[in-house]
């Protein structure tokens, strides 16, 4: 979220901030199960967030990460990334107005 906040602060663009949040969340859902799949071990520390609270095989975790990851990443990027971007842009405007009053 800090990347989206910084993008709003520096006027880098909403797409850059939201894209960074999207890729970060997608990474979290896809890469850890992929590493577990390559090791073929469900007991490694490379495990994805488990929405349902039970373990699957490494292949099942990878499939779940690939299918559900983009949906959750888009939702989190739009909601939380958008709020962080707007927060950064708002703070930048307030700081600019305060400097102009001096």
Short mmCIF file of C-alpha atoms in Angstrom, two decimals:
data_model
loop_
_atom_site.label_atom_id
_atom_site.label_comp_id
_atom_site.label_asym_id
_atom_site.label_seq_id
_atom_site.Cartn_x
_atom_site.Cartn_y
_atom_site.Cartn_z
CA UNK A 1 0.00 0.00 0.00
CA UNK A 2 2.91 2.33 0.61
CA UNK A 3 3.79 2.22 -3.10
CA UNK A 4 0.30 3.44 -4.01
CA UNK A 5 0.55 6.13 -1.33
CA UNK A 6 3.90 7.26 -2.71
CA UNK A 7 2.50 7.25 -6.25
CA UNK A 8 -0.26 9.59 -5.10
CA UNK A 9 2.23 11.82 -3.30
CA UNK A 10 4.52 12.17 -6.32
CA UNK A 11 1.71 12.23 -8.91
CA UNK A 12 3.17 9.13 -10.56
CA UNK A 13 -0.23 7.96 -11.73
CA UNK A 14 -3.01 5.85 -10.33
CA UNK A 15 -2.27 2.97 -12.69
CA UNK A 16 1.30 2.70 -11.43
CA UNK A 17 0.19 2.61 -7.79
CA UNK A 18 -2.68 0.21 -8.32
CA UNK A 19 -0.56 -1.99 -10.57
CA UNK A 20 2.11 -2.29 -7.90
CA UNK A 21 -0.48 -3.31 -5.30
CA UNK A 22 -2.04 -5.79 -7.75
CA UNK A 23 1.30 -7.44 -8.51
CA UNK A 24 2.24 -7.60 -4.83
CA UNK A 25 -0.98 -9.38 -3.86
CA UNK A 26 -0.84 -11.65 -6.91
CA UNK A 27 2.75 -12.56 -5.98
CA UNK A 28 1.55 -13.57 -2.51
CA UNK A 29 -1.12 -15.87 -3.90
CA UNK A 30 0.83 -17.51 -6.74
CA UNK A 31 4.56 -17.67 -5.95
CA UNK A 32 4.50 -19.41 -2.52
CA UNK A 33 2.30 -22.26 -3.79
CA UNK A 34 4.50 -22.51 -6.88
CA UNK A 35 7.59 -22.95 -4.69
CA UNK A 36 5.70 -25.55 -2.65
CA UNK A 37 4.70 -27.25 -5.89
CA UNK A 38 8.32 -27.36 -7.06
CA UNK A 39 9.36 -28.86 -3.72
CA UNK A 40 6.18 -30.97 -3.61
CA UNK A 41 5.81 -30.36 0.08
CA UNK A 42 2.73 -29.03 1.84
CA UNK A 43 4.67 -28.50 5.07
CA UNK A 44 7.14 -25.87 3.88
CA UNK A 45 7.01 -22.29 5.03
CA UNK A 46 6.06 -21.34 1.47
CA UNK A 47 2.33 -21.66 1.83
CA UNK A 48 -0.39 -19.39 0.48
CA UNK A 49 -3.05 -17.63 2.49
CA UNK A 50 -5.68 -20.27 3.09
CA UNK A 51 -9.13 -18.78 2.81
CA UNK A 52 -10.93 -21.95 3.84
CA UNK A 53 -8.49 -22.90 6.59
CA UNK A 54 -7.46 -26.37 5.40
CA UNK A 55 -4.45 -27.62 3.50
CA UNK A 56 -4.47 -28.97 -0.01
CA UNK A 57 -1.81 -30.68 -2.03
CA UNK A 58 0.85 -28.38 -3.51
CA UNK A 59 -0.74 -28.74 -6.93
CA UNK A 60 -4.15 -27.87 -5.51
CA UNK A 61 -2.73 -24.83 -3.72
CA UNK A 62 -1.10 -23.66 -6.94
CA UNK A 63 -4.34 -24.07 -8.89
CA UNK A 64 -6.26 -22.23 -6.18
CA UNK A 65 -3.68 -19.42 -6.17
CA UNK A 66 -3.84 -19.06 -9.94
CA UNK A 67 -7.64 -19.03 -10.04
CA UNK A 68 -8.41 -16.95 -6.94
CA UNK A 69 -5.28 -14.77 -6.81
CA UNK A 70 -6.16 -12.35 -9.63
CA UNK A 71 -9.66 -11.80 -8.26
CA UNK A 72 -8.46 -10.94 -4.75
CA UNK A 73 -5.53 -8.93 -6.14
CA UNK A 74 -7.86 -6.80 -8.27
CA UNK A 75 -10.23 -6.23 -5.37
CA UNK A 76 -7.46 -5.27 -2.95
CA UNK A 77 -5.71 -3.09 -5.54
CA UNK A 78 -8.86 -1.14 -6.35
CA UNK A 79 -10.09 -0.68 -2.78
CA UNK A 80 -6.97 -0.41 -0.61
CA UNK A 81 -4.60 0.78 -3.34
CA UNK A 82 -7.10 3.39 -4.45
CA UNK A 83 -7.55 4.66 -0.92
CA UNK A 84 -3.78 4.81 -0.41
CA UNK A 85 -3.34 6.69 -3.69
CA UNK A 86 -6.05 9.19 -2.78
CA UNK A 87 -4.51 9.60 0.67
CA UNK A 88 -1.11 10.41 -0.84
CA UNK A 89 -2.61 12.87 -3.30
CA UNK A 90 -4.66 14.56 -0.57
CA UNK A 91 -1.70 14.95 1.76
CA UNK A 92 0.36 16.38 -1.10
CA UNK A 93 -2.33 18.98 -1.83
CA UNK A 94 -2.68 19.93 1.82
CA UNK A 95 1.08 20.30 2.17
CA UNK A 96 1.23 22.44 -0.98
CA UNK A 97 -1.56 24.71 0.30
CA UNK A 98 0.20 25.14 3.65
CA UNK A 99 3.43 26.12 1.90
CA UNK A 100 1.54 28.62 -0.26
CA UNK A 101 0.03 30.31 2.82
CA UNK A 102 3.45 31.00 4.37
#
